[in-house]
């Protein structure tokens, strides 16, 4: 049995900061969902801590549709040398939930009830910028469903796709 390849193990550091999420959520309860997400996209309200931590941003907000972007990075890697599937699941859950949020009036919230992700290919720091698009399939009084796609920006190669069910909180 041969010895594993030796690599220089230099520590890397990453830090991030965020604003009070309770204050942002409270402000959001006074706005229709689409207005709230546009305010975050436009920098009028701070992005949530999860977006700061994973470095993703909202690019587009339309009724029933939201587009996020993210640059996969080495610090997102799992033990087998690719971006952890949880990162893909998180951005998909976020874009689909936000797509649902665009359909809600002020004072109404939602939460994910279920999430199904199908991984098609690995993501790495050489994948380039990726986009996550969420689209509402059904928006009802008590529940909503959405679908999402995560793909490379450069050639639109599919990385993962997902579906979600959300409970509407009135």
mmCIF file of C-alpha atoms in Angstrom, residues 38-110:
data_model
loop_
_atom_site.group_PDB
_atom_site.id
_atom_site.type_symbol
_atom_site.label_atom_id
_atom_site.label_comp_id
_atom_site.label_asym_id
_atom_site.label_seq_id
_atom_site.Cartn_x
_atom_site.Cartn_y
_atom_site.Cartn_z
ATOM 1 C CA UNK A 38 -36.180 43.683 -3.746
ATOM 2 C CA UNK A 39 -35.090 45.824 -0.766
ATOM 3 C CA UNK A 40 -32.534 43.132 0.168
ATOM 4 C CA UNK A 41 -31.389 42.803 -3.447
ATOM 5 C CA UNK A 42 -30.969 46.578 -3.723
ATOM 6 C CA UNK A 43 -29.082 46.873 -0.410
ATOM 7 C CA UNK A 44 -31.838 48.871 1.295
ATOM 8 C CA UNK A 45 -32.119 46.056 3.857
ATOM 9 C CA UNK A 46 -29.202 43.823 4.854
ATOM 10 C CA UNK A 47 -28.906 40.301 3.528
ATOM 11 C CA UNK A 48 -29.628 37.513 6.033
ATOM 12 C CA UNK A 49 -26.681 35.903 7.863
ATOM 13 C CA UNK A 50 -26.891 32.700 5.761
ATOM 14 C CA UNK A 51 -26.369 34.725 2.575
ATOM 15 C CA UNK A 52 -23.380 36.500 4.121
ATOM 16 C CA UNK A 53 -21.896 33.220 5.339
ATOM 17 C CA UNK A 54 -22.184 31.455 1.966
ATOM 18 C CA UNK A 55 -21.565 34.595 -0.131
ATOM 19 C CA UNK A 56 -24.713 34.360 -2.209
ATOM 20 C CA UNK A 57 -26.794 37.266 -3.460
ATOM 21 C CA UNK A 58 -30.155 37.911 -5.044
ATOM 22 C CA UNK A 59 -29.816 39.008 -8.678
ATOM 23 C CA UNK A 60 -33.437 39.086 -9.850
ATOM 24 C CA UNK A 61 -36.837 39.200 -8.146
ATOM 25 C CA UNK A 62 -40.049 38.763 -10.146
ATOM 26 C CA UNK A 63 -43.501 37.554 -9.099
ATOM 27 C CA UNK A 64 -43.080 33.833 -8.401
ATOM 28 C CA UNK A 65 -39.393 33.801 -9.427
ATOM 29 C CA UNK A 66 -36.056 34.604 -7.800
ATOM 30 C CA UNK A 67 -32.506 34.218 -9.140
ATOM 31 C CA UNK A 68 -29.493 33.922 -6.801
ATOM 32 C CA UNK A 69 -25.780 33.853 -7.603
ATOM 33 C CA UNK A 70 -22.808 32.355 -5.790
ATOM 34 C CA UNK A 71 -19.129 31.689 -6.457
ATOM 35 C CA UNK A 72 -18.172 28.175 -5.247
ATOM 36 C CA UNK A 73 -15.020 28.291 -3.134
ATOM 37 C CA UNK A 74 -12.503 25.950 -1.546
ATOM 38 C CA UNK A 75 -13.755 26.708 1.982
ATOM 39 C CA UNK A 76 -17.075 25.051 0.999
ATOM 40 C CA UNK A 77 -15.366 21.696 0.334
ATOM 41 C CA UNK A 78 -16.305 18.378 1.892
ATOM 42 C CA UNK A 79 -13.740 15.640 2.718
ATOM 43 C CA UNK A 80 -13.803 14.254 -0.851
ATOM 44 C CA UNK A 81 -12.661 17.506 -2.468
ATOM 45 C CA UNK A 82 -15.811 19.091 -3.867
ATOM 46 C CA UNK A 83 -18.321 21.650 -2.639
ATOM 47 C CA UNK A 84 -20.489 20.068 0.054
ATOM 48 C CA UNK A 85 -23.968 19.087 -1.139
ATOM 49 C CA UNK A 86 -25.422 21.040 1.759
ATOM 50 C CA UNK A 87 -24.280 24.262 0.083
ATOM 51 C CA UNK A 88 -26.262 23.363 -3.045
ATOM 52 C CA UNK A 89 -29.259 22.373 -0.906
ATOM 53 C CA UNK A 90 -29.061 25.643 1.024
ATOM 54 C CA UNK A 91 -29.011 27.932 -2.007
ATOM 55 C CA UNK A 92 -31.790 25.909 -3.648
ATOM 56 C CA UNK A 93 -33.915 26.011 -0.482
ATOM 57 C CA UNK A 94 -33.294 29.768 -0.289
ATOM 58 C CA UNK A 95 -34.163 30.612 -3.889
ATOM 59 C CA UNK A 96 -37.298 28.457 -3.867
ATOM 60 C CA UNK A 97 -38.466 29.846 -0.517
ATOM 61 C CA UNK A 98 -37.844 33.379 -1.730
ATOM 62 C CA UNK A 99 -39.824 32.652 -4.912
ATOM 63 C CA UNK A 100 -42.731 31.670 -2.652
ATOM 64 C CA UNK A 101 -42.130 34.798 -0.563
ATOM 65 C CA UNK A 102 -42.693 36.983 -3.654
ATOM 66 C CA UNK A 103 -46.326 35.833 -3.676
ATOM 67 C CA UNK A 104 -47.062 36.787 -0.055
ATOM 68 C CA UNK A 105 -48.593 39.982 1.260
ATOM 69 C CA UNK A 106 -47.131 41.997 4.132
ATOM 70 C CA UNK A 107 -47.246 40.259 7.494
ATOM 71 C CA UNK A 108 -47.408 36.735 6.031
ATOM 72 C CA UNK A 109 -44.465 34.361 6.328
ATOM 73 C CA UNK A 110 -43.572 30.836 5.260
#
